[in-house]
PDB file of C-alpha atoms in Angstrom:
ATOM      1  CA  MET A   1     149.638 -51.069 216.058  1.00 56.00           C
ATOM      2  CA  PRO A   2     148.721 -53.679 213.434  1.00 58.00           C
ATOM      3  CA  GLN A   3     146.416 -52.612 210.660  1.00 72.00           C
ATOM      4  CA  THR A   4     144.658 -55.942 211.126  1.00 83.00           C
ATOM      5  CA  SER A   5     143.146 -54.655 214.378  1.00 91.00           C
ATOM      6  CA  PHE A   6     140.912 -52.414 212.263  1.00 95.00           C
ATOM      7  CA  SER A   7     140.630 -54.596 209.156  1.00 93.00           C
ATOM      8  CA  HIS A   8     137.017 -55.523 209.976  1.00 95.00           C
ATOM      9  CA  VAL A   9     135.868 -51.916 210.454  1.00 97.00           C
ATOM     10  CA  ASP A  10     133.418 -50.575 207.888  1.00 97.00           C
ATOM     11  CA  THR A  11     132.079 -47.559 209.824  1.00 98.00           C
ATOM     12  CA  TRP A  12     134.286 -44.871 211.331  1.00 98.00           C
ATOM     13  CA  VAL A  13     132.656 -42.660 213.975  1.00 98.00           C
ATOM     14  CA  PHE A  14     134.294 -39.371 214.968  1.00 98.00           C
ATOM     15  CA  ASP A  15     133.478 -37.018 217.789  1.00 98.00           C
ATOM     16  CA  LEU A  16     133.779 -33.352 216.818  1.00 98.00           C
ATOM     17  CA  ASP A  17     135.124 -30.955 219.452  1.00 96.00           C
ATOM     18  CA  ASN A  18     138.788 -31.466 220.356  1.00 97.00           C
ATOM     19  CA  THR A  19     138.823 -34.543 218.112  1.00 98.00           C
ATOM     20  CA  LEU A  20     138.512 -33.250 214.543  1.00 98.00           C
ATOM     21  CA  TYR A  21     140.399 -30.120 215.532  1.00 97.00           C
ATOM     22  CA  PRO A  22     143.195 -29.771 218.109  1.00 95.00           C
ATOM     23  CA  PRO A  23     142.408 -28.596 221.646  1.00 94.00           C
ATOM     24  CA  SER A  24     144.869 -25.744 221.048  1.00 94.00           C
ATOM     25  CA  ALA A  25     142.165 -24.078 218.930  1.00 94.00           C
ATOM     26  CA  ARG A  26     140.329 -23.509 222.236  1.00 93.00           C
ATOM     27  CA  LEU A  27     136.999 -23.355 220.450  1.00 93.00           C
ATOM     28  CA  PHE A  28     135.164 -24.765 223.438  1.00 87.00           C
ATOM     29  CA  ASP A  29     136.313 -21.823 225.554  1.00 92.00           C
ATOM     30  CA  HIS A  30     133.890 -19.649 223.579  1.00 93.00           C
ATOM     31  CA  ILE A  31     131.093 -22.156 224.056  1.00 92.00           C
ATOM     32  CA  GLU A  32     131.681 -22.334 227.794  1.00 91.00           C
ATOM     33  CA  VAL A  33     131.420 -18.531 228.060  1.00 93.00           C
ATOM     34  CA  ARG A  34     128.072 -18.610 226.282  1.00 94.00           C
ATOM     35  CA  MET A  35     126.905 -21.575 228.392  1.00 92.00           C
ATOM     36  CA  THR A  36     127.683 -19.658 231.564  1.00 95.00           C
ATOM     37  CA  ALA A  37     125.842 -16.579 230.281  1.00 94.00           C
ATOM     38  CA  TRP A  38     122.844 -18.747 229.363  1.00 93.00           C
ATOM     39  CA  VAL A  39     122.720 -20.327 232.817  1.00 94.00           C
ATOM     40  CA  MET A  40     123.007 -16.885 234.448  1.00 95.00           C
ATOM     41  CA  ALA A  41     120.134 -15.482 232.409  1.00 93.00           C
ATOM     42  CA  THR A  42     117.887 -18.524 232.651  1.00 92.00           C
ATOM     43  CA  LEU A  43     118.361 -19.472 236.296  1.00 94.00           C
ATOM     44  CA  LYS A  44     118.905 -15.903 237.551  1.00 95.00           C
ATOM     45  CA  VAL A  45     122.208 -16.693 239.269  1.00 96.00           C
ATOM     46  CA  ASP A  46     125.550 -14.904 239.343  1.00 96.00           C
ATOM     47  CA  LYS A  47     128.557 -15.877 237.239  1.00 95.00           C
ATOM     48  CA  ASP A  48     130.284 -17.985 239.896  1.00 95.00           C
ATOM     49  CA  GLU A  49     127.159 -20.016 240.570  1.00 96.00           C
ATOM     50  CA  ALA A  50     126.487 -20.394 236.847  1.00 94.00           C
ATOM     51  CA  ASN A  51     129.991 -21.750 236.302  1.00 93.00           C
ATOM     52  CA  ARG A  52     129.571 -24.135 239.212  1.00 94.00           C
ATOM     53  CA  LEU A  53     126.271 -25.404 237.858  1.00 94.00           C
ATOM     54  CA  ARG A  54     127.648 -25.756 234.332  1.00 91.00           C
ATOM     55  CA  VAL A  55     130.465 -27.992 235.565  1.00 91.00           C
ATOM     56  CA  HIS A  56     128.157 -29.863 237.944  1.00 93.00           C
ATOM     57  CA  TYR A  57     125.692 -30.654 235.157  1.00 93.00           C
ATOM     58  CA  TRP A  58     128.519 -31.833 232.895  1.00 87.00           C
ATOM     59  CA  HIS A  59     129.824 -34.225 235.554  1.00 90.00           C
ATOM     60  CA  THR A  60     126.399 -35.408 236.688  1.00 92.00           C
ATOM     61  CA  HIS A  61     124.397 -35.564 233.461  1.00 90.00           C
ATOM     62  CA  GLY A  62     127.014 -35.770 230.688  1.00 83.00           C
ATOM     63  CA  THR A  63     126.381 -32.267 229.347  1.00 86.00           C
ATOM     64  CA  THR A  64     125.281 -28.909 230.689  1.00 91.00           C
ATOM     65  CA  LEU A  65     122.224 -29.106 228.441  1.00 90.00           C
ATOM     66  CA  ALA A  66     121.153 -32.449 229.886  1.00 90.00           C
ATOM     67  CA  GLY A  67     121.305 -31.000 233.388  1.00 92.00           C
ATOM     68  CA  LEU A  68     119.322 -27.950 232.384  1.00 93.00           C
ATOM     69  CA  MET A  69     116.669 -30.086 230.700  1.00 91.00           C
ATOM     70  CA  ARG A  70     116.347 -32.576 233.541  1.00 92.00           C
ATOM     71  CA  GLU A  71     116.517 -30.175 236.444  1.00 93.00           C
ATOM     72  CA  HIS A  72     114.939 -27.040 234.953  1.00 94.00           C
ATOM     73  CA  ASP A  73     112.928 -28.224 231.916  1.00 92.00           C
ATOM     74  CA  VAL A  74     114.922 -25.978 229.560  1.00 92.00           C
ATOM     75  CA  ASP A  75     113.956 -25.974 225.868  1.00 93.00           C
ATOM     76  CA  PRO A  76     117.050 -27.344 224.084  1.00 93.00           C
ATOM     77  CA  ALA A  77     116.597 -25.650 220.699  1.00 92.00           C
ATOM     78  CA  PRO A  78     117.254 -22.007 221.652  1.00 92.00           C
ATOM     79  CA  TYR A  79     120.010 -23.087 224.036  1.00 93.00           C
ATOM     80  CA  LEU A  80     121.864 -24.983 221.300  1.00 92.00           C
ATOM     81  CA  GLU A  81     121.494 -22.131 218.840  1.00 91.00           C
ATOM     82  CA  ASP A  82     122.785 -19.574 221.333  1.00 94.00           C
ATOM     83  CA  VAL A  83     125.765 -21.378 222.853  1.00 93.00           C
ATOM     84  CA  HIS A  84     127.094 -22.486 219.463  1.00 94.00           C
ATOM     85  CA  ASP A  85     126.946 -18.988 217.965  1.00 94.00           C
ATOM     86  CA  ILE A  86     130.720 -18.560 218.142  1.00 95.00           C
ATOM     87  CA  PRO A  87     133.502 -17.484 215.753  1.00 94.00           C
ATOM     88  CA  MET A  88     135.436 -20.141 213.842  1.00 96.00           C
ATOM     89  CA  ASP A  89     138.523 -18.073 213.120  1.00 95.00           C
ATOM     90  CA  SER A  90     140.742 -20.216 215.369  1.00 95.00           C
ATOM     91  CA  LEU A  91     140.194 -23.192 213.059  1.00 97.00           C
ATOM     92  CA  ILE A  92     142.316 -23.768 209.962  1.00 97.00           C
ATOM     93  CA  PRO A  93     141.759 -26.223 207.114  1.00 98.00           C
ATOM     94  CA  ASP A  94     143.618 -29.517 207.351  1.00 98.00           C
ATOM     95  CA  PRO A  95     143.835 -31.076 203.873  1.00 98.00           C
ATOM     96  CA  ASP A  96     145.992 -33.957 205.117  1.00 97.00           C
ATOM     97  CA  LEU A  97     143.374 -34.931 207.687  1.00 98.00           C
ATOM     98  CA  ALA A  98     140.648 -34.649 205.054  1.00 98.00           C
ATOM     99  CA  ALA A  99     142.548 -36.944 202.696  1.00 97.00           C
ATOM    100  CA  ARG A 100     143.246 -39.511 205.403  1.00 97.00           C
ATOM    101  CA  ILE A 101     139.625 -39.645 206.531  1.00 98.00           C
ATOM    102  CA  LYS A 102     138.522 -40.033 202.911  1.00 97.00           C
ATOM    103  CA  ALA A 103     140.963 -42.926 202.525  1.00 96.00           C
ATOM    104  CA  LEU A 104     139.216 -44.944 205.235  1.00 96.00           C
ATOM    105  CA  PRO A 105     137.217 -47.842 203.764  1.00 95.00           C
ATOM    106  CA  GLY A 106     133.476 -47.732 204.389  1.00 96.00           C
ATOM    107  CA  ARG A 107     131.226 -45.113 205.950  1.00 98.00           C
ATOM    108  CA  ARG A 108     132.550 -42.112 207.848  1.00 98.00           C
ATOM    109  CA  ILE A 109     130.271 -40.255 210.267  1.00 98.00           C
ATOM    110  CA  VAL A 110     130.444 -37.509 212.890  1.00 98.00           C
ATOM    111  CA  TYR A 111     128.599 -37.848 216.185  1.00 98.00           C
ATOM    112  CA  THR A 112     128.757 -34.896 218.578  1.00 97.00           C
ATOM    113  CA  ASN A 113     127.049 -33.754 221.767  1.00 95.00           C
ATOM    114  CA  GLY A 114     126.717 -30.407 220.017  1.00 94.00           C
ATOM    115  CA  CYS A 115     124.075 -29.771 217.377  1.00 95.00           C
ATOM    116  CA  ALA A 116     124.448 -30.786 213.733  1.00 97.00           C
ATOM    117  CA  PRO A 117     124.355 -27.219 212.292  1.00 96.00           C
ATOM    118  CA  TYR A 118     127.261 -26.264 214.561  1.00 96.00           C
ATOM    119  CA  ALA A 119     129.121 -29.404 213.499  1.00 98.00           C
ATOM    120  CA  GLU A 120     128.700 -28.486 209.849  1.00 98.00           C
ATOM    121  CA  ARG A 121     130.232 -25.049 210.530  1.00 97.00           C
ATOM    122  CA  VAL A 122     133.225 -26.624 212.250  1.00 98.00           C
ATOM    123  CA  LEU A 123     133.710 -29.102 209.420  1.00 98.00           C
ATOM    124  CA  ALA A 124     133.588 -26.290 206.867  1.00 98.00           C
ATOM    125  CA  ALA A 125     136.212 -24.304 208.783  1.00 98.00           C
ATOM    126  CA  ARG A 126     138.454 -27.375 208.930  1.00 98.00           C
ATOM    127  CA  GLY A 127     138.083 -28.133 205.226  1.00 98.00           C
ATOM    128  CA  LEU A 128     136.172 -31.324 206.025  1.00 98.00           C
ATOM    129  CA  SER A 129     132.853 -30.548 204.328  1.00 97.00           C
ATOM    130  CA  GLY A 130     131.768 -33.430 202.132  1.00 96.00           C
ATOM    131  CA  VAL A 131     134.205 -35.846 203.777  1.00 98.00           C
ATOM    132  CA  PHE A 132     131.574 -37.551 205.943  1.00 98.00           C
ATOM    133  CA  ASP A 133     128.566 -39.617 204.944  1.00 98.00           C
ATOM    134  CA  ALA A 134     126.465 -38.329 207.849  1.00 98.00           C
ATOM    135  CA  VAL A 135     126.628 -35.817 210.700  1.00 98.00           C
ATOM    136  CA  TYR A 136     124.683 -36.506 213.890  1.00 98.00           C
ATOM    137  CA  GLY A 137     124.150 -34.086 216.749  1.00 97.00           C
ATOM    138  CA  VAL A 138     122.570 -34.389 220.161  1.00 96.00           C
ATOM    139  CA  GLU A 139     119.189 -33.719 218.545  1.00 96.00           C
ATOM    140  CA  HIS A 140     119.460 -37.056 216.718  1.00 97.00           C
ATOM    141  CA  ALA A 141     119.812 -38.779 220.111  1.00 97.00           C
ATOM    142  CA  GLY A 142     116.600 -37.213 221.406  1.00 95.00           C
ATOM    143  CA  PHE A 143     118.819 -34.750 223.310  1.00 95.00           C
ATOM    144  CA  LEU A 144     120.261 -37.574 225.379  1.00 94.00           C
ATOM    145  CA  PRO A 145     123.994 -36.976 225.800  1.00 93.00           C
ATOM    146  CA  LYS A 146     127.023 -39.118 225.389  1.00 95.00           C
ATOM    147  CA  PRO A 147     128.191 -40.984 227.504  1.00 95.00           C
ATOM    148  CA  GLU A 148     124.704 -42.510 227.988  1.00 95.00           C
ATOM    149  CA  ARG A 149     124.347 -45.851 226.224  1.00 97.00           C
ATOM    150  CA  SER A 150     120.827 -44.986 225.069  1.00 97.00           C
ATOM    151  CA  ALA A 151     122.186 -41.960 223.191  1.00 97.00           C
ATOM    152  CA  PHE A 152     124.565 -44.152 221.209  1.00 98.00           C
ATOM    153  CA  ASP A 153     121.809 -46.696 220.625  1.00 98.00           C
ATOM    154  CA  ARG A 154     119.549 -44.060 219.070  1.00 98.00           C
ATOM    155  CA  VAL A 155     122.160 -42.549 216.787  1.00 98.00           C
ATOM    156  CA  PHE A 156     123.599 -45.861 215.683  1.00 98.00           C
ATOM    157  CA  ALA A 157     120.126 -47.257 215.001  1.00 98.00           C
ATOM    158  CA  THR A 158     119.374 -44.216 212.850  1.00 97.00           C
ATOM    159  CA  ASP A 159     122.605 -44.698 210.950  1.00 98.00           C
ATOM    160  CA  GLY A 160     122.167 -48.458 210.664  1.00 98.00           C
ATOM    161  CA  LEU A 161     125.767 -49.198 211.625  1.00 97.00           C
ATOM    162  CA  THR A 162     126.864 -52.457 213.222  1.00 98.00           C
ATOM    163  CA  PRO A 163     128.922 -51.626 216.334  1.00 98.00           C
ATOM    164  CA  GLU A 164     131.036 -54.772 216.035  1.00 98.00           C
ATOM    165  CA  ARG A 165     132.247 -53.461 212.671  1.00 98.00           C
ATOM    166  CA  ALA A 166     132.799 -49.860 213.762  1.00 98.00           C
ATOM    167  CA  ALA A 167     135.454 -47.711 215.455  1.00 98.00           C
ATOM    168  CA  MET A 168     134.959 -44.649 217.675  1.00 98.00           C
ATOM    169  CA  PHE A 169     137.358 -41.697 217.923  1.00 98.00           C
ATOM    170  CA  GLU A 170     136.724 -39.446 220.907  1.00 98.00           C
ATOM    171  CA  ASP A 171     138.542 -36.993 223.184  1.00 97.00           C
ATOM    172  CA  ASP A 172     136.430 -37.592 226.318  1.00 96.00           C
ATOM    173  CA  PRO A 173     137.318 -40.949 227.921  1.00 97.00           C
ATOM    174  CA  ARG A 174     133.799 -41.255 229.387  1.00 95.00           C
ATOM    175  CA  ASN A 175     132.330 -41.329 225.919  1.00 97.00           C
ATOM    176  CA  LEU A 176     134.269 -44.430 224.893  1.00 98.00           C
ATOM    177  CA  ALA A 177     132.844 -46.725 227.583  1.00 98.00           C
ATOM    178  CA  ALA A 178     129.523 -47.447 225.864  1.00 98.00           C
ATOM    179  CA  PRO A 179     131.086 -47.931 222.395  1.00 98.00           C
ATOM    180  CA  PHE A 180     133.548 -50.424 223.883  1.00 98.00           C
ATOM    181  CA  GLU A 181     130.716 -52.341 225.553  1.00 98.00           C
ATOM    182  CA  MET A 182     128.926 -52.408 222.188  1.00 98.00           C
ATOM    183  CA  GLY A 183     131.923 -54.049 220.539  1.00 98.00           C
ATOM    184  CA  MET A 184     133.457 -51.034 218.807  1.00 98.00           C
ATOM    185  CA  LYS A 185     137.162 -50.333 218.508  1.00 97.00           C
ATOM    186  CA  THR A 186     137.910 -47.344 220.732  1.00 97.00           C
ATOM    187  CA  VAL A 187     140.519 -44.646 220.120  1.00 97.00           C
ATOM    188  CA  HIS A 188     141.162 -41.868 222.628  1.00 98.00           C
ATOM    189  CA  VAL A 189     142.262 -38.674 220.831  1.00 98.00           C
ATOM    190  CA  ALA A 190     143.892 -36.330 223.334  1.00 97.00           C
ATOM    191  CA  PRO A 191     147.257 -34.819 224.269  1.00 96.00           C
ATOM    192  CA  ASP A 192     147.658 -37.235 227.183  1.00 96.00           C
ATOM    193  CA  PRO A 193     146.683 -40.907 227.484  1.00 96.00           C
ATOM    194  CA  PHE A 194     144.013 -42.058 229.912  1.00 96.00           C
ATOM    195  CA  ALA A 195     144.373 -45.531 231.376  1.00 95.00           C
ATOM    196  CA  ALA A 196     141.083 -47.422 231.259  1.00 97.00           C
ATOM    197  CA  ALA A 197     140.004 -50.893 230.192  1.00 97.00           C
ATOM    198  CA  HIS A 198     137.552 -49.454 227.655  1.00 98.00           C
ATOM    199  CA  ILE A 199     140.250 -47.477 225.815  1.00 97.00           C
ATOM    200  CA  GLU A 200     142.114 -49.662 223.339  1.00 96.00           C
ATOM    201  CA  TYR A 201     144.256 -47.048 221.600  1.00 96.00           C
ATOM    202  CA  HIS A 202     145.432 -43.512 222.276  1.00 96.00           C
ATOM    203  CA  THR A 203     146.791 -40.894 219.915  1.00 96.00           C
ATOM    204  CA  ASP A 204     147.734 -37.252 220.242  1.00 97.00           C
ATOM    205  CA  ASP A 205     147.744 -36.913 216.443  1.00 97.00           C
ATOM    206  CA  LEU A 206     144.577 -38.146 214.738  1.00 97.00           C
ATOM    207  CA  SER A 207     145.862 -37.525 211.229  1.00 97.00           C
ATOM    208  CA  HIS A 208     149.022 -39.571 211.827  1.00 95.00           C
ATOM    209  CA  PHE A 209     147.018 -42.384 213.435  1.00 95.00           C
ATOM    210  CA  LEU A 210     144.701 -42.599 210.427  1.00 96.00           C
ATOM    211  CA  ASP A 211     147.659 -42.528 208.057  1.00 94.00           C
ATOM    212  CA  ARG A 212     149.068 -45.600 209.795  1.00 92.00           C
ATOM    213  CA  LEU A 213     145.738 -47.400 209.280  1.00 91.00           C
ATOM    214  CA  THR A 214     145.745 -46.931 205.524  1.00 83.00           C
ATOM    215  CA  GLU A 215     149.450 -46.925 204.628  1.00 74.00           C
TER     216      GLU A 215
END
């Protein structure tokens, strides 16, 4: 992978969950449990139906929250506070990753479908506080979720970045389609590659990938 492929990039956009920490931390397992409990309590359904709806909303609307808002007019604020109230003890600081993100030239931002306060907690647990110039959550997209193009448009307009001079790092292949269409470099961060025209690079080790960009 030639460094020149990223030589024009001046803004580096990182997803949060399963991107800035390894999937082996299984942090999202805790969130999914709380999502299911929220759906059960709010829609008055049993656990099996709540799990089915949670997955259905994720596939259909991009996130469980988007489905709940669109189909049941759920208030997003208490939902986000509740489902992200999870322990961070499975996360460990990664000073090498912190140093390699800091070494990237230009702006460094986080953009997650979670909420910004939750993102800040994750970054703190990973030793990444103060590494990024901005942290954007789903609230900054008007609660529109990735992979919707309009969600990216809102966040990127707020940040003022130029997509043609930016790169996106993301674990969910769906969420790289819009950035690719916007002219961003796209990097899929996951244990296994996913073949798609909108994915330009894959890595199962974000820290190593970034090290190769700045070596």
